[in-house]
Amino acid sequence: MKIITLNSEIEIGKAVGDRFCALLQKKSAAVLGLATGASPLPTYQHMISRFKAGDVSFAKAHTFNLDEYCDLPAAHSQSYRSFMHAQLFSQVDINPENTHFLDGNAANEALECSRFDALIEHLGGVDLQLLGIGRNGHIGFNEPAETFSQGSYKVKLAPSTLEANSGYFEGEHMPTHALTMGVGAILRAKEIVMVATGAAKAEAVKAMIQGENTPQLPASALQNHPNVTIYLDPAAASLL
Ligand code: PGA
């Protein structure tokens, strides 16, 4: 793992956004693995400004998002489909048909997960995967577990995840389950970049980098990937 500590979220957003842009300049039909939450926002802002400057096009790219809530209408403001539309897709030239999500409302969830995993493989696999990390060390919605999951599957959200994300639902009942890409599938990305900022992530970051490789801390699986860069701010790096 390569660890890079930068002074601010904005600097991290520029560095990570530039990596996505450099990939798209080299490979216009790249397959991008995208994430939601607060961590990727400065990255998306930077990608939008590079697009508006005419430096980069998303027209041929495909995107796969890590996860989606179950039993939340796709049009709900807090669905990850809505999040990505608002924070990135509506502001660049991506073809909406090339933006791929797990359908958390699918009647047959197992079939939906297989469809999603097969489509990633069909398009040649993820070239560059963006990740955040949960306070409990989750990646995507892979919560601490007995084993590392492989393909996409349905997960019950951990109490710390419910607590971290319930604020977005402003008193509305938030979903308790989600469909997520598995840890094994995430590790198949050719290159991975993780963004972790703020003191609330410091324990998980330390365990991911310096702790044992265990499914109880799903992000520790990244220790096994040959091309991972972790971008930290000083607060997230404070326990290293
Ligand atoms: P955050 O979430 O970026 O909103 O902190 C990260 C995560 O839970 O994976």
Tab-separated table of N, CA and C in Angstrom, residues 156-236:
chain	number	residue	atom	x	y	z
A	156	LYS	N	-26.753	-6.609	5.793
A	156	LYS	CA	-27.446	-5.857	6.839
A	156	LYS	C	-26.460	-4.805	7.324
A	157	LEU	N	-26.883	-3.556	7.324
A	157	LEU	CA	-25.969	-2.479	7.703
A	157	LEU	C	-25.653	-2.544	9.197
A	158	ALA	N	-24.389	-2.283	9.526
A	158	ALA	CA	-23.934	-2.331	10.923
A	158	ALA	C	-24.451	-1.097	11.671
A	159	PRO	N	-24.598	-1.220	13.003
A	159	PRO	CA	-25.078	-0.069	13.786
A	159	PRO	C	-24.248	1.200	13.542
A	160	SER	N	-22.940	1.089	13.421
A	160	SER	CA	-22.121	2.313	13.230
A	160	SER	C	-22.393	2.941	11.858
A	161	THR	N	-22.747	2.113	10.875
A	161	THR	CA	-23.070	2.646	9.550
A	161	THR	C	-24.416	3.362	9.592
A	162	LEU	N	-25.373	2.740	10.289
A	162	LEU	CA	-26.694	3.377	10.421
A	162	LEU	C	-26.540	4.731	11.117
A	163	GLU	N	-25.692	4.740	12.145
A	163	GLU	CA	-25.488	5.985	12.884
A	163	GLU	C	-24.810	7.043	11.998
A	164	ALA	N	-23.782	6.604	11.236
A	164	ALA	CA	-23.041	7.563	10.404
A	164	ALA	C	-23.916	8.147	9.298
A	165	ASN	N	-24.841	7.342	8.756
A	165	ASN	CA	-25.590	7.784	7.572
A	165	ASN	C	-27.000	8.271	7.873
A	166	SER	N	-27.486	8.058	9.103
A	166	SER	CA	-28.899	8.398	9.353
A	166	SER	C	-29.158	9.892	9.223
A	167	GLY	N	-28.141	10.707	9.475
A	167	GLY	CA	-28.303	12.162	9.353
A	167	GLY	C	-28.766	12.581	7.963
A	168	TYR	N	-28.345	11.815	6.934
A	168	TYR	CA	-28.736	12.167	5.562
A	168	TYR	C	-30.245	12.008	5.351
A	169	PHE	N	-30.881	11.207	6.211
A	169	PHE	CA	-32.305	10.915	6.007
A	169	PHE	C	-33.218	11.854	6.797
A	170	GLU	N	-32.618	12.775	7.521
A	170	GLU	CA	-33.356	13.843	8.215
A	170	GLU	C	-34.619	13.356	8.913
A	171	GLY	N	-34.438	12.381	9.790
A	171	GLY	CA	-35.573	11.915	10.585
A	171	GLY	C	-36.410	10.858	9.900
A	172	GLU	N	-36.272	10.703	8.582
A	172	GLU	CA	-36.977	9.641	7.860
A	172	GLU	C	-36.327	8.309	8.241
A	173	HIS	N	-37.076	7.236	8.176
A	173	HIS	CA	-36.522	5.916	8.456
A	173	HIS	C	-35.482	5.575	7.381
A	174	MET	N	-34.266	5.234	7.774
A	174	MET	CA	-33.280	4.913	6.735
A	174	MET	C	-33.234	3.416	6.463
A	175	PRO	N	-32.866	3.045	5.252
A	175	PRO	CA	-32.824	1.611	4.934
A	175	PRO	C	-31.866	0.869	5.864
A	176	THR	N	-32.182	-0.368	6.133
A	176	THR	CA	-31.354	-1.177	7.035
A	176	THR	C	-30.487	-2.178	6.274
A	177	HIS	N	-30.757	-2.323	4.978
A	177	HIS	CA	-30.018	-3.284	4.164
A	177	HIS	C	-29.554	-2.610	2.869
A	178	ALA	N	-28.574	-3.241	2.251
A	178	ALA	CA	-28.065	-2.717	0.983
A	178	ALA	C	-27.537	-3.882	0.149
A	179	LEU	N	-27.389	-3.635	-1.151
A	179	LEU	CA	-26.628	-4.559	-1.995
A	179	LEU	C	-25.254	-3.929	-2.177
A	180	THR	N	-24.232	-4.732	-2.091
A	180	THR	CA	-22.869	-4.205	-2.226
A	180	THR	C	-21.993	-5.139	-3.047
A	181	MET	N	-21.041	-4.571	-3.734
A	181	MET	CA	-19.982	-5.352	-4.364
A	181	MET	C	-19.230	-6.055	-3.238
A	182	GLY	N	-18.804	-7.253	-3.441
A	182	GLY	CA	-18.056	-7.971	-2.406
A	182	GLY	C	-16.600	-7.521	-2.340
A	183	VAL	N	-15.929	-7.905	-1.267
A	183	VAL	CA	-14.514	-7.549	-1.105
A	183	VAL	C	-13.687	-8.175	-2.237
A	184	GLY	N	-13.988	-9.422	-2.567
A	184	GLY	CA	-13.235	-10.101	-3.634
A	184	GLY	C	-13.350	-9.353	-4.948
A	185	ALA	N	-14.564	-8.868	-5.248
A	185	ALA	CA	-14.783	-8.134	-6.502
A	185	ALA	C	-14.029	-6.806	-6.466
A	186	ILE	N	-14.034	-6.142	-5.321
A	186	ILE	CA	-13.309	-4.869	-5.208
A	186	ILE	C	-11.819	-5.104	-5.469
A	187	LEU	N	-11.298	-6.199	-4.936
A	187	LEU	CA	-9.868	-6.492	-5.100
A	187	LEU	C	-9.502	-6.830	-6.539
A	188	ARG	N	-10.501	-7.137	-7.379
A	188	ARG	CA	-10.185	-7.427	-8.785
A	188	ARG	C	-9.932	-6.155	-9.598
A	189	ALA	N	-10.224	-4.971	-9.036
A	189	ALA	CA	-9.913	-3.731	-9.754
A	189	ALA	C	-8.406	-3.675	-10.012
A	190	LYS	N	-8.046	-3.140	-11.187
A	190	LYS	CA	-6.611	-3.118	-11.530
A	190	LYS	C	-5.856	-2.164	-10.609
A	191	GLU	N	-6.530	-1.086	-10.223
A	191	GLU	CA	-5.890	-0.081	-9.375
A	191	GLU	C	-6.947	0.450	-8.408
A	192	ILE	N	-6.548	0.722	-7.172
A	192	ILE	CA	-7.502	1.196	-6.157
A	192	ILE	C	-6.965	2.468	-5.509
A	193	VAL	N	-7.834	3.465	-5.347
A	193	VAL	CA	-7.472	4.643	-4.549
A	193	VAL	C	-8.505	4.791	-3.438
A	194	MET	N	-8.010	4.977	-2.232
A	194	MET	CA	-8.916	5.209	-1.106
A	194	MET	C	-8.710	6.615	-0.570
A	195	VAL	N	-9.813	7.255	-0.190
A	195	VAL	CA	-9.765	8.568	0.460
A	195	VAL	C	-10.312	8.412	1.877
A	196	ALA	N	-9.524	8.844	2.869
A	196	ALA	CA	-10.010	8.850	4.258
A	196	ALA	C	-9.612	10.165	4.902
A	197	THR	N	-10.594	10.884	5.387
A	197	THR	CA	-10.304	12.177	6.023
A	197	THR	C	-11.047	12.280	7.346
A	198	GLY	N	-10.450	13.013	8.268
A	198	GLY	CA	-11.099	13.286	9.546
A	198	GLY	C	-10.697	12.296	10.623
A	199	ALA	N	-10.732	12.775	11.873
A	199	ALA	CA	-10.287	11.977	13.019
A	199	ALA	C	-11.152	10.736	13.229
A	200	ALA	N	-12.419	10.784	12.825
A	200	ALA	CA	-13.314	9.638	13.039
A	200	ALA	C	-12.841	8.402	12.266
A	201	LYS	N	-11.962	8.594	11.280
A	201	LYS	CA	-11.465	7.467	10.481
A	201	LYS	C	-10.098	6.962	10.950
A	202	ALA	N	-9.492	7.659	11.912
A	202	ALA	CA	-8.097	7.364	12.266
A	202	ALA	C	-7.896	5.928	12.762
A	203	GLU	N	-8.804	5.433	13.616
A	203	GLU	CA	-8.668	4.062	14.149
A	203	GLU	C	-8.770	3.040	13.026
A	204	ALA	N	-9.767	3.222	12.165
A	204	ALA	CA	-9.959	2.266	11.069
A	204	ALA	C	-8.771	2.300	10.113
A	205	VAL	N	-8.238	3.486	9.867
A	205	VAL	CA	-7.088	3.620	8.963
A	205	VAL	C	-5.871	2.895	9.547
A	206	LYS	N	-5.651	3.084	10.832
A	206	LYS	CA	-4.504	2.414	11.485
A	206	LYS	C	-4.655	0.893	11.392
A	207	ALA	N	-5.858	0.413	11.691
A	207	ALA	CA	-6.088	-1.040	11.658
A	207	ALA	C	-5.939	-1.587	10.235
A	208	MET	N	-6.404	-0.818	9.259
A	208	MET	CA	-6.301	-1.261	7.859
A	208	MET	C	-4.847	-1.409	7.431
A	209	ILE	N	-4.000	-0.459	7.866
A	209	ILE	CA	-2.616	-0.426	7.381
A	209	ILE	C	-1.692	-1.256	8.272
A	210	GLN	N	-1.894	-1.157	9.570
A	210	GLN	CA	-0.925	-1.770	10.499
A	210	GLN	C	-1.469	-3.002	11.211
A	211	GLY	N	-2.754	-3.248	11.102
A	211	GLY	CA	-3.351	-4.369	11.809
A	211	GLY	C	-3.301	-5.649	10.989
A	212	GLU	N	-3.937	-6.706	11.529
A	212	GLU	CA	-3.927	-7.969	10.788
A	212	GLU	C	-4.951	-7.921	9.651
A	213	ASN	N	-4.709	-8.793	8.678
A	213	ASN	CA	-5.608	-8.905	7.529
A	213	ASN	C	-6.779	-9.790	7.964
A	214	THR	N	-7.917	-9.167	8.244
A	214	THR	CA	-9.050	-9.914	8.802
A	214	THR	C	-10.377	-9.383	8.288
A	215	PRO	N	-11.335	-10.289	8.040
A	215	PRO	CA	-12.656	-9.830	7.598
A	215	PRO	C	-13.397	-9.022	8.661
A	216	GLN	N	-12.869	-9.035	9.893
A	216	GLN	CA	-13.466	-8.180	10.926
A	216	GLN	C	-13.162	-6.710	10.647
A	217	LEU	N	-12.174	-6.465	9.781
A	217	LEU	CA	-11.841	-5.099	9.360
A	217	LEU	C	-11.722	-5.175	7.832
A	218	PRO	N	-12.863	-5.140	7.125
A	218	PRO	CA	-12.845	-5.470	5.697
A	218	PRO	C	-11.795	-4.724	4.870
A	219	ALA	N	-11.500	-3.458	5.225
A	219	ALA	CA	-10.515	-2.699	4.445
A	219	ALA	C	-9.118	-3.298	4.535
A	220	SER	N	-8.848	-4.136	5.550
A	220	SER	CA	-7.511	-4.735	5.660
A	220	SER	C	-7.239	-5.670	4.482
A	221	ALA	N	-8.277	-6.073	3.757
A	221	ALA	CA	-8.079	-6.908	2.562
A	221	ALA	C	-7.233	-6.184	1.524
A	222	LEU	N	-7.218	-4.862	1.586
A	222	LEU	CA	-6.433	-4.100	0.605
A	222	LEU	C	-4.938	-4.368	0.749
A	223	GLN	N	-4.522	-4.884	1.898
A	223	GLN	CA	-3.106	-5.229	2.086
A	223	GLN	C	-2.648	-6.231	1.023
A	224	ASN	N	-3.595	-6.988	0.487
A	224	ASN	CA	-3.268	-8.033	-0.500
A	224	ASN	C	-3.291	-7.540	-1.938
A	225	HIS	N	-3.646	-6.261	-2.163
A	225	HIS	CA	-3.766	-5.783	-3.546
A	225	HIS	C	-2.452	-5.126	-3.970
A	226	PRO	N	-2.001	-5.403	-5.211
A	226	PRO	CA	-0.682	-4.883	-5.620
A	226	PRO	C	-0.641	-3.404	-5.962
A	227	ASN	N	-1.787	-2.753	-6.137
A	227	ASN	CA	-1.735	-1.351	-6.596
A	227	ASN	C	-2.785	-0.499	-5.878
A	228	VAL	N	-2.519	-0.213	-4.612
A	228	VAL	CA	-3.454	0.577	-3.798
A	228	VAL	C	-2.752	1.841	-3.317
A	229	THR	N	-3.411	2.972	-3.433
A	229	THR	CA	-2.904	4.211	-2.828
A	229	THR	C	-3.953	4.742	-1.862
A	230	ILE	N	-3.527	5.014	-0.638
A	230	ILE	CA	-4.417	5.540	0.396
A	230	ILE	C	-4.105	7.021	0.561
A	231	TYR	N	-5.091	7.877	0.347
A	231	TYR	CA	-4.911	9.323	0.529
A	231	TYR	C	-5.537	9.717	1.867
A	232	LEU	N	-4.718	10.317	2.728
A	232	LEU	CA	-5.169	10.688	4.079
A	232	LEU	C	-4.964	12.176	4.314
A	233	ASP	N	-5.803	12.741	5.174
A	233	ASP	CA	-5.481	14.076	5.695
A	233	ASP	C	-4.788	13.864	7.042
A	234	PRO	N	-4.217	14.907	7.631
A	234	PRO	CA	-3.450	14.703	8.871
A	234	PRO	C	-4.303	14.077	9.981
A	235	ALA	N	-5.582	14.402	10.074
A	235	ALA	CA	-6.413	13.841	11.152
A	235	ALA	C	-6.601	12.337	10.964
A	236	ALA	N	-6.852	11.897	9.749
A	236	ALA	CA	-7.048	10.457	9.497
A	236	ALA	C	-5.731	9.691	9.674
